[in-house]
Amino acid sequence: MPQETPPAEQEEESPLFESTLLESPYQETDLTPTLCLEANRPETLVSHYDSVSVEIHYASDDTSERYYLAGDRAYLKTPFSETVMTPDDFCGFEEAPGEGSRYFFRAVNASDEPYRIFGEVHVMDTETAREGHFIEVKRDDTSFLITSEVSRERTKEVLEKEDLLHLYEEGDVAVCHYVFGVQDLALNEVRMVLREEDGTERDIYDKRVFYNSAEPSAVEEILKRARKEGDQRTITLTLDAGTDRERTFEQSVGKGDHFMPLLPENYRLFLDPAGEHAYVNGTSDLNEDLKLYSREATLTEFREAGGLTLEEVVAANRTGTLLARYGSFLRVLKTLPEDQGYQTDLYLDASVYYASDSNGLKFVKNADTICMLSQDATGAERFVRNENTGGFHPSEEAYGLLLPVITEREHIIRVQKHKRTEEEPYDHAILIVTAVSHEDSLAVAESNDLGAELLGEDGQFIEYYLVNPDTLALYQDRSLIGHPDPAGPDGYSLTEISLTRVTYQADPPDDMETLLKRTE
């Protein structure tokens, strides 16, 4: 039967149905994914119940989300946001990336249509549910217990559409274990897992649905703040400027608060009517009126005009995401100058992890074996081999290509389309230049043994990233130390300290194959 509100929101529970064995208008053989999806459309559920509350817990990073839907309003709470949507308003709190602080925003709706509140709450309607087919249907006194499976061939694509690609490993199958009420097929619970080829299941998330919940107190508080009178500024947004489709929208936003543009599909924000200079949200004065423009533009075109964030780049370069997209990669890092530095190589694919350095250390790990080859000060080799009893999960074997100790502190100072050079032979790339403040650079250097003495009294870590404009996958990272100099590039005199280059769909290094043969 459908679940009532959990105790956290409502002190007393009164079950909707009193009988132990509930009658059902459905037989097990009647049930299909289409029938269950239709029964759990938010519009359908709200027509039967006063409210719907969805709680989701993600096992991979131990985070939770909550959705609430009742009448003409939806409430969404995630680790990074708390928002309310009505037909004529969308507002709430977002967390500033990398800062841990929250800011308030109100949306600018660049449309004559009201907000689609039912589109904000997904009870069952996910890509996994639409692509799955029922492989087992059972029932107990009050529920149908159903297992649904996505084909192995479709699992990778389905996870990418749900922003779960970084959890995918070769051979995985997406599986959902559902619990539905027998009387109206209202969803009570779903547990999503990835099933490996040997049958092992890795938890992805657990979702529980409750009905007739009390409205969270935050809903009225958020709406009251968004609609407060006085101390307002005006956001003016013009779409398709200079064409016969030109139209303009305005929205009042509290001074000191941010705005969030809700645009037609494939439309991007620009600072100028021609759409040559991208607008990055959060870069304007929060106390002044603001006029912006929007036109249809490809994501690549928008990025080349400066419209991207570090958070997007970091997410695109997670290990699991890169492996799912390319299958393998080889990262080569050289510290500079070369005559005083060293080199480290890292290779990773779905079956093996390999690392080596110029001091003679070589390390290999796969599902069966962990082995290491090293040299002592005399050049004598030492080989160690152990059985791998802990399993092999490629997405967990290495950091993404961008180190959190840097990306959590840096800010973008320039983005532009890359021009091919002999030293940097990339025809299709974006250059992203970032800087870390002097104080944060010192903290990073001291905690990670990165040569704090090189920073001096005003030095900063500067990064020159070259990324693929379509996928944002890293091609190259030049790490430098910059000292303020108005005459220098980007306002710095620069000293290069390391160079990283990445090759995708790379072949395994010969040294790795040689080392693995010693384990046979």
Coordinates of C-alpha atoms in Angstrom, one line a residue:
M1 CA 0.0 0.0 0.0
P2 CA 1.2 3.6 -0.4
Q3 CA 3.3 4.9 2.4
E4 CA 2.2 7.7 4.7
T5 CA 4.5 10.5 5.8
P6 CA 7.7 9.4 7.6
P7 CA 7.8 10.3 11.4
A8 CA 10.3 13.2 10.7
E9 CA 7.5 15.2 9.1
Q10 CA 4.3 13.9 10.8
E11 CA 3.9 12.6 14.4
E12 CA 1.0 10.2 13.7
E13 CA 0.6 7.7 10.9
S14 CA -2.8 6.5 9.8
P15 CA -2.6 3.8 7.2
L16 CA -4.7 4.4 4.1
F17 CA -6.0 0.8 4.1
E18 CA -6.8 -1.3 7.1
S19 CA -6.9 -4.9 5.7
T20 CA -4.0 -7.2 5.9
L21 CA -4.4 -8.7 2.4
L22 CA -5.4 -6.0 0.0
E23 CA -7.4 -6.7 -3.1
S24 CA -5.9 -5.5 -6.4
P25 CA -7.5 -4.8 -9.8
Y26 CA -4.2 -6.0 -11.3
Q27 CA -2.7 -9.5 -11.8
E28 CA 1.0 -10.0 -12.0
T29 CA 0.7 -10.7 -15.7
D30 CA -1.0 -7.3 -16.2
L31 CA 2.0 -5.3 -15.1
T32 CA 4.3 -3.6 -17.7
P33 CA 6.8 -0.7 -17.4
T34 CA 4.4 1.5 -19.4
L35 CA 1.4 0.8 -17.1
C36 CA 3.5 1.5 -13.9
L37 CA 5.1 4.7 -15.4
E38 CA 1.6 6.0 -16.3
A39 CA 0.3 5.3 -12.8
N40 CA 3.3 7.2 -11.3
R41 CA 3.1 10.3 -13.3
P42 CA 3.2 13.3 -10.8
E43 CA -0.1 14.6 -12.2
T44 CA -1.8 11.2 -11.6
L45 CA -0.4 10.8 -8.0
V46 CA -1.4 14.4 -7.0
S47 CA -4.9 13.8 -8.3
H48 CA -5.2 10.8 -5.8
Y49 CA -3.2 12.2 -2.8
D50 CA -2.8 15.6 -1.2
S51 CA 0.9 15.4 -1.6
V52 CA 3.8 13.3 -2.8
S53 CA 7.2 13.3 -1.0
V54 CA 10.2 11.5 -2.6
E55 CA 13.4 10.8 -0.6
I56 CA 16.5 9.5 -2.4
H57 CA 19.8 8.4 -0.9
Y58 CA 22.9 7.9 -3.2
A59 CA 25.2 5.2 -2.0
S60 CA 28.2 6.3 -4.1
D61 CA 28.7 9.6 -2.3
D62 CA 26.4 9.1 0.7
T63 CA 24.2 12.1 -0.1
S64 CA 20.4 12.6 -0.1
E65 CA 17.7 14.5 -1.9
R66 CA 14.1 15.3 -1.2
Y67 CA 11.3 16.3 -3.6
Y68 CA 7.8 17.4 -2.5
L69 CA 4.8 18.1 -4.7
A70 CA 1.4 19.3 -3.7
G71 CA -1.2 21.3 -5.6
D72 CA 0.5 24.1 -7.4
R73 CA 4.0 24.0 -5.9
A74 CA 7.1 21.8 -5.9
Y75 CA 9.9 21.8 -3.4
L76 CA 13.4 20.3 -4.1
K77 CA 16.2 19.9 -1.5
T78 CA 19.6 18.6 -2.5
P79 CA 23.0 18.8 -0.8
F80 CA 23.7 22.0 -2.8
S81 CA 20.3 23.6 -3.2
E82 CA 16.8 24.2 -1.7
T83 CA 14.3 25.5 -4.2
V84 CA 10.5 26.1 -4.7
M85 CA 8.6 26.3 -8.0
T86 CA 5.1 27.5 -8.6
P87 CA 3.5 28.2 -12.0
D88 CA 4.8 31.8 -11.9
D89 CA 7.9 31.6 -9.7
F90 CA 11.1 29.6 -9.3
C91 CA 13.5 30.6 -6.5
G92 CA 15.6 29.4 -3.6
F93 CA 19.1 28.7 -2.4
E94 CA 22.1 27.4 -4.3
E95 CA 25.6 26.6 -2.9
A96 CA 28.4 28.6 -4.4
P97 CA 30.8 26.1 -6.1
G98 CA 33.9 25.4 -4.0
E99 CA 33.0 28.0 -1.3
G100 CA 30.5 26.1 0.9
S101 CA 28.3 29.2 1.2
R102 CA 24.8 29.6 -0.1
Y103 CA 23.2 32.4 -2.1
F104 CA 19.6 33.2 -2.9
F105 CA 18.3 33.4 -6.5
R106 CA 15.1 34.1 -8.4
A107 CA 14.6 32.8 -11.9
V108 CA 14.0 34.8 -15.1
N109 CA 11.6 32.9 -17.2
A110 CA 12.3 33.7 -20.9
S111 CA 9.0 32.2 -22.0
D112 CA 5.3 33.1 -22.1
E113 CA 4.5 29.7 -20.6
P114 CA 4.1 29.1 -16.8
Y115 CA 6.7 26.9 -15.0
R116 CA 6.0 23.2 -15.4
I117 CA 6.0 22.2 -11.7
F118 CA 5.2 18.5 -12.6
G119 CA 8.3 18.3 -14.6
E120 CA 10.5 19.0 -11.5
V121 CA 9.6 15.9 -9.5
H122 CA 10.5 12.5 -10.9
V123 CA 8.8 9.7 -9.0
M124 CA 9.4 6.8 -11.3
D125 CA 10.0 8.5 -14.7
T126 CA 13.8 8.0 -15.2
E127 CA 15.7 6.8 -18.2
T128 CA 16.4 3.6 -16.4
A129 CA 12.7 3.0 -15.9
R130 CA 11.8 3.8 -19.5
E131 CA 14.5 1.5 -20.9
G132 CA 14.0 -1.3 -18.5
H133 CA 12.0 -4.5 -18.9
F134 CA 10.4 -6.6 -16.1
I135 CA 12.3 -9.8 -15.4
E136 CA 10.5 -10.8 -12.2
V137 CA 7.1 -9.8 -10.8
K138 CA 5.9 -11.1 -7.4
R139 CA 3.4 -9.8 -4.8
D140 CA 2.9 -10.0 -1.0
D141 CA -0.1 -8.8 1.1
T142 CA 0.2 -5.1 0.2
S143 CA 2.7 -4.7 -2.6
F144 CA 4.0 -5.8 -6.0
L145 CA 7.7 -6.6 -5.9
I146 CA 9.2 -6.1 -9.4
T147 CA 12.7 -6.4 -10.7
S148 CA 13.5 -4.4 -13.9
E149 CA 16.6 -4.7 -16.1
V150 CA 18.2 -2.5 -18.8
S151 CA 20.1 -4.5 -21.4
R152 CA 23.9 -4.6 -21.2
E153 CA 24.1 -2.9 -24.5
R154 CA 22.0 0.1 -23.4
T155 CA 23.2 0.5 -19.8
K156 CA 26.1 2.8 -20.6
E157 CA 24.0 5.2 -22.6
V158 CA 21.2 5.2 -20.0
L159 CA 23.6 6.1 -17.2
E160 CA 25.1 8.9 -19.2
K161 CA 21.6 10.4 -19.7
E162 CA 21.1 10.2 -15.9
D163 CA 24.5 11.8 -15.1
L164 CA 25.7 8.5 -13.6
L165 CA 28.2 7.7 -16.2
H166 CA 31.1 8.0 -13.8
L167 CA 29.8 5.0 -11.9
Y168 CA 29.8 2.7 -15.0
E169 CA 32.2 -0.2 -15.4
E170 CA 32.5 -2.4 -18.5
G171 CA 29.9 -5.2 -18.5
D172 CA 27.6 -3.5 -16.0
V173 CA 23.8 -3.9 -16.2
A174 CA 21.4 -1.4 -14.6
V175 CA 18.8 -3.1 -12.4
C176 CA 15.9 -1.6 -10.4
H177 CA 14.1 -3.4 -7.6
Y178 CA 10.6 -1.8 -7.3
V179 CA 7.9 -1.9 -4.6
F180 CA 4.4 -0.8 -5.8
G181 CA 1.1 -0.5 -4.0
V182 CA -1.2 -3.3 -5.2
Q183 CA -4.4 -1.1 -5.4
D184 CA -3.2 1.8 -7.6
L185 CA 0.5 0.9 -8.4
A186 CA 1.7 4.0 -6.5
L187 CA 5.5 3.6 -6.1
N188 CA 6.7 3.0 -2.5
E189 CA 10.3 2.2 -3.1
V190 CA 13.0 1.6 -5.7
R191 CA 16.5 0.4 -5.2
M192 CA 18.8 0.9 -8.2
V193 CA 22.0 -1.2 -8.5
L194 CA 24.6 -2.0 -11.1
R195 CA 25.0 -5.7 -11.6
E196 CA 28.5 -6.8 -12.6
E197 CA 29.1 -9.8 -14.9
D198 CA 29.7 -12.1 -11.9
G199 CA 26.3 -11.2 -10.4
T200 CA 27.7 -8.8 -7.8
E201 CA 25.5 -5.8 -7.2
R202 CA 26.7 -2.3 -6.4
D203 CA 24.1 0.1 -4.9
I204 CA 23.5 3.3 -6.7
Y205 CA 20.5 4.8 -4.9
D206 CA 17.5 4.0 -2.8
K207 CA 14.3 6.0 -3.3
R208 CA 11.3 6.0 -1.0
V209 CA 8.0 7.7 -1.7
F210 CA 5.5 8.9 0.9
Y211 CA 2.0 10.3 0.4
N212 CA -0.1 13.0 2.2
S213 CA 2.9 14.6 3.8
A214 CA 2.8 18.0 5.5
E215 CA 4.3 20.8 3.5
P216 CA 7.9 21.7 4.6
S217 CA 8.1 25.0 6.4
A218 CA 10.8 26.2 4.0
V219 CA 8.4 26.5 1.1
E220 CA 6.6 29.6 2.5
E221 CA 9.9 31.1 3.8
I222 CA 11.5 30.9 0.4
L223 CA 8.5 32.4 -1.5
K224 CA 8.2 35.2 1.0
R225 CA 11.9 36.2 0.5
A226 CA 11.6 36.1 -3.3
R227 CA 8.5 38.3 -3.3
K228 CA 9.7 40.9 -0.7
E229 CA 9.1 44.5 -1.6
G230 CA 11.8 47.2 -1.8
D231 CA 15.5 46.8 -2.5
Q232 CA 14.9 45.2 -5.9
R233 CA 16.9 45.4 -9.1
T234 CA 15.7 44.5 -12.6
I235 CA 17.1 41.8 -14.9
T236 CA 16.3 42.5 -18.6
L237 CA 16.8 39.6 -21.0
T238 CA 16.4 40.0 -24.8
L239 CA 16.2 36.9 -27.0
D240 CA 17.1 36.9 -30.7
A241 CA 18.1 40.6 -30.7
G242 CA 17.9 42.3 -34.1
T243 CA 15.6 39.6 -35.7
D244 CA 11.9 39.4 -36.3
R245 CA 11.8 37.0 -33.3
E246 CA 13.1 39.5 -30.9
R247 CA 11.3 39.6 -27.5
T248 CA 12.2 41.0 -24.1
F249 CA 11.5 39.7 -20.6
E250 CA 12.0 41.4 -17.2
Q251 CA 12.1 40.1 -13.7
S252 CA 12.7 41.9 -10.3
V253 CA 15.3 40.3 -8.1
G254 CA 16.4 41.3 -4.6
K255 CA 19.5 43.4 -4.4
G256 CA 22.4 41.1 -3.3
D257 CA 20.5 38.1 -4.8
H258 CA 21.4 36.2 -7.9
F259 CA 19.2 35.4 -10.9
M260 CA 18.8 32.1 -12.8
P261 CA 17.9 32.3 -16.5
L262 CA 15.5 29.7 -17.8
L263 CA 16.0 29.8 -21.6
P264 CA 14.7 27.9 -24.6
E265 CA 16.6 24.8 -25.6
N266 CA 20.1 25.5 -26.9
Y267 CA 19.9 29.2 -26.1
R268 CA 22.9 30.7 -24.2
L269 CA 23.5 34.0 -22.4
F270 CA 25.7 36.7 -23.9
L271 CA 26.8 40.2 -22.8
D272 CA 26.3 41.7 -26.3
P273 CA 23.5 41.5 -28.9
A274 CA 25.7 39.8 -31.4
G275 CA 26.5 36.9 -29.0
E276 CA 30.2 37.1 -29.2
H277 CA 31.0 37.3 -25.5
A278 CA 29.5 34.7 -23.2
Y279 CA 28.0 35.7 -19.8
V280 CA 29.0 33.5 -16.9
N281 CA 26.4 33.6 -14.1
G282 CA 27.6 35.2 -10.9
T283 CA 30.1 37.6 -12.5
S284 CA 27.9 40.8 -12.4
D285 CA 27.3 43.4 -9.7
L286 CA 24.5 42.0 -7.5
N287 CA 23.1 45.4 -6.6
E288 CA 22.8 46.8 -10.2
D289 CA 20.2 46.4 -12.9
L290 CA 21.5 44.0 -15.6
K291 CA 20.7 43.7 -19.3
L292 CA 21.7 40.5 -21.1
Y293 CA 21.0 38.9 -24.5
S294 CA 20.4 35.3 -25.6
R295 CA 20.5 33.5 -28.8
E296 CA 20.6 29.9 -30.0
A297 CA 24.2 28.6 -29.9
T298 CA 25.9 25.3 -29.8
L299 CA 27.5 24.3 -26.5
T300 CA 30.9 24.3 -28.2
E301 CA 30.3 27.8 -29.6
F302 CA 29.3 29.1 -26.2
R303 CA 32.3 27.6 -24.5
E304 CA 34.6 29.1 -27.1
A305 CA 33.1 32.5 -26.2
G306 CA 34.1 32.0 -22.6
G307 CA 30.9 30.3 -21.2
L308 CA 32.0 27.5 -19.0
T309 CA 32.8 26.8 -15.3
L310 CA 35.5 24.9 -13.6
E311 CA 32.9 22.6 -12.1
E312 CA 31.9 21.4 -15.5
V313 CA 35.6 20.7 -16.4
V314 CA 36.3 18.8 -13.2
A315 CA 33.1 16.7 -13.7
A316 CA 34.1 15.9 -17.3
N317 CA 37.5 14.7 -16.2
R318 CA 36.5 12.2 -13.5
T319 CA 38.1 8.9 -14.0
G320 CA 34.9 6.9 -14.4
T321 CA 33.5 9.4 -16.9
L322 CA 36.7 9.3 -19.1
L323 CA 36.9 5.5 -19.1
A324 CA 33.2 5.2 -20.0
R325 CA 33.7 7.7 -22.9
Y326 CA 37.1 6.6 -24.2
G327 CA 37.8 3.2 -22.8
S328 CA 41.4 4.0 -21.8
F329 CA 43.8 6.9 -21.2
L330 CA 47.5 7.5 -20.7
R331 CA 48.6 10.5 -18.6
V332 CA 52.2 11.7 -18.8
L333 CA 53.4 14.3 -16.3
K334 CA 56.8 15.9 -16.5
T335 CA 58.2 18.3 -14.0
L336 CA 60.4 21.1 -15.3
P337 CA 63.1 22.0 -16.1
E338 CA 63.6 18.5 -17.7
D339 CA 67.2 18.2 -16.7
Q340 CA 66.2 18.5 -13.0
G341 CA 62.8 17.0 -13.0
Y342 CA 61.2 13.6 -13.4
Q343 CA 58.3 11.9 -15.2
T344 CA 55.4 9.9 -14.1
D345 CA 53.1 7.9 -16.4
L346 CA 49.6 6.6 -15.5
Y347 CA 47.6 4.2 -17.7
L348 CA 44.1 3.0 -17.0
D349 CA 41.5 1.0 -18.7
A350 CA 38.6 -1.3 -17.7
S351 CA 40.9 -4.1 -16.7
V352 CA 44.2 -2.7 -15.5
Y353 CA 45.9 0.2 -13.7
Y354 CA 49.6 1.0 -14.4
A355 CA 51.9 3.7 -13.0
S356 CA 55.6 4.3 -13.4
D357 CA 58.1 7.1 -12.7
S358 CA 61.6 8.0 -14.0
N359 CA 63.2 6.6 -10.7
G360 CA 62.4 3.1 -11.9
L361 CA 59.2 2.4 -10.0
K362 CA 56.6 0.4 -11.8
F363 CA 53.2 -0.6 -10.4
V364 CA 50.4 -2.8 -11.9
K365 CA 47.0 -3.8 -10.6
N366 CA 44.3 -5.8 -12.1
A367 CA 41.5 -8.1 -10.9
D368 CA 43.9 -10.9 -9.9
T369 CA 47.3 -9.3 -9.1
I370 CA 49.1 -6.4 -7.6
C371 CA 52.8 -6.2 -8.4
M372 CA 55.5 -3.6 -8.1
L373 CA 59.1 -3.3 -9.5
S374 CA 61.5 -0.8 -7.8
Q375 CA 65.2 0.0 -7.7
D376 CA 67.4 0.8 -4.8
A377 CA 70.2 3.3 -4.8
T378 CA 72.6 0.8 -6.4
G379 CA 70.2 0.1 -9.3
A380 CA 69.3 -3.4 -8.0
E381 CA 65.7 -4.4 -8.8
R382 CA 63.2 -5.6 -6.3
F383 CA 60.0 -7.3 -7.6
V384 CA 57.0 -7.9 -5.3
R385 CA 53.8 -9.7 -6.3
N386 CA 50.6 -10.2 -4.3
E387 CA 47.2 -11.6 -5.0
N388 CA 44.5 -9.0 -5.3
T389 CA 41.8 -9.8 -2.8
G390 CA 40.2 -6.4 -2.7
G391 CA 38.7 -6.4 -6.2
F392 CA 39.3 -4.0 -9.1
H393 CA 37.1 -1.0 -9.8
P394 CA 38.7 1.2 -12.4
S395 CA 36.8 4.4 -11.5
E396 CA 38.2 4.2 -7.9
E397 CA 41.9 3.5 -8.8
A398 CA 42.9 7.0 -9.6
Y399 CA 41.9 10.6 -9.2
G400 CA 40.4 12.4 -12.1
L401 CA 42.8 14.3 -14.3
L402 CA 42.3 17.5 -12.3
L403 CA 43.5 17.6 -8.7
P404 CA 41.0 18.7 -6.1
V405 CA 43.7 20.6 -4.1
I406 CA 44.0 23.0 -7.0
T407 CA 40.5 23.1 -8.6
E408 CA 38.8 23.8 -5.3
R409 CA 40.8 27.0 -4.9
E410 CA 41.3 28.3 -8.4
H411 CA 39.2 30.7 -10.5
I412 CA 39.1 31.3 -14.3
I413 CA 40.8 34.4 -15.6
R414 CA 40.6 33.7 -19.3
V415 CA 38.8 31.3 -21.8
Q416 CA 39.4 31.3 -25.5
K417 CA 39.6 29.1 -28.6
H418 CA 43.0 27.6 -28.9
K419 CA 45.2 28.3 -31.9
R420 CA 47.4 25.4 -33.0
T421 CA 51.1 25.7 -32.5
E422 CA 54.1 23.4 -33.1
E423 CA 54.4 22.9 -29.4
E424 CA 50.7 22.4 -28.8
P425 CA 49.4 20.6 -31.9
Y426 CA 45.7 20.6 -31.1
D427 CA 43.3 21.6 -33.8
H428 CA 40.1 21.5 -31.8
A429 CA 40.6 22.8 -28.2
I430 CA 39.7 25.5 -25.7
L431 CA 42.3 27.2 -23.6
I432 CA 41.3 27.9 -20.0
V433 CA 43.7 30.0 -17.8
T434 CA 43.1 29.8 -14.0
A435 CA 44.8 31.3 -11.0
V436 CA 45.0 30.5 -7.3
S437 CA 45.4 33.3 -4.8
H438 CA 48.8 33.7 -3.1
E439 CA 47.5 32.7 0.3
D440 CA 45.8 29.6 -1.1
S441 CA 48.8 28.8 -3.2
L442 CA 51.0 28.7 -0.1
A443 CA 48.5 26.5 1.7
V444 CA 48.4 24.0 -1.2
A445 CA 52.2 24.0 -1.6
E446 CA 52.9 23.5 2.1
S447 CA 50.3 20.7 2.5
N448 CA 51.3 18.9 -0.7
D449 CA 55.1 19.3 -0.8
L450 CA 54.9 21.4 -4.0
G451 CA 57.8 23.8 -3.4
A452 CA 56.5 26.7 -1.3
E453 CA 59.9 28.4 -1.6
L454 CA 59.2 29.0 -5.3
L455 CA 56.2 31.2 -4.6
G456 CA 58.1 33.8 -2.7
E457 CA 56.2 36.8 -1.3
D458 CA 53.5 37.1 -4.1
G459 CA 53.7 34.0 -6.2
Q460 CA 50.5 32.1 -7.4
F461 CA 49.8 28.8 -9.0
I462 CA 48.6 29.4 -12.6
E463 CA 47.2 26.6 -14.8
Y464 CA 46.9 26.6 -18.6
Y465 CA 44.4 23.9 -19.5
L466 CA 43.7 22.7 -23.0
V467 CA 40.4 20.8 -23.2
N468 CA 38.1 19.3 -25.9
P469 CA 35.4 21.9 -26.4
D470 CA 32.7 19.2 -26.9
T471 CA 33.5 16.8 -24.0
L472 CA 35.8 19.1 -21.9
A473 CA 38.2 16.1 -21.6
L474 CA 41.7 17.4 -20.8
Y475 CA 44.4 17.3 -23.5
Q476 CA 47.1 19.3 -21.7
D477 CA 47.8 21.1 -18.4
R478 CA 50.7 23.5 -18.1
S479 CA 51.3 24.3 -14.4
L480 CA 53.1 27.5 -13.7
I481 CA 54.1 29.9 -10.9
G482 CA 53.1 33.5 -11.7
H483 CA 54.3 36.7 -10.1
P484 CA 52.2 39.8 -10.7
D485 CA 53.6 41.7 -13.7
P486 CA 51.4 44.1 -15.7
A487 CA 53.5 43.5 -18.8
G488 CA 53.3 39.7 -18.7
P489 CA 50.6 37.4 -20.2
D490 CA 47.4 37.6 -18.1
G491 CA 49.3 40.0 -15.8
Y492 CA 52.0 37.6 -14.6
S493 CA 55.6 36.8 -15.2
L494 CA 55.5 33.0 -15.5
T495 CA 57.8 30.1 -14.7
E496 CA 56.6 26.6 -15.9
I497 CA 56.9 23.9 -13.3
S498 CA 55.2 20.9 -14.9
L499 CA 53.6 19.7 -18.1
T500 CA 50.8 17.1 -18.3
R501 CA 49.6 15.5 -21.5
V502 CA 46.8 13.0 -22.0
T503 CA 46.2 10.5 -24.8
Y504 CA 42.8 8.8 -25.0
Q505 CA 42.0 5.3 -26.4
A506 CA 45.7 4.7 -25.7
D507 CA 47.5 1.4 -26.1
P508 CA 48.9 -0.2 -22.9
P509 CA 52.6 0.7 -22.3
D510 CA 55.1 -1.9 -23.3
D511 CA 56.6 -1.8 -19.7
M512 CA 53.3 -2.8 -18.3
E513 CA 53.0 -5.8 -20.5
T514 CA 56.5 -6.9 -19.6
L515 CA 55.8 -6.5 -15.9
L516 CA 52.6 -8.5 -16.1
K517 CA 54.4 -11.4 -17.9
R518 CA 56.6 -11.7 -14.8
T519 CA 53.5 -12.6 -12.8
E520 CA 52.7 -15.6 -15.0

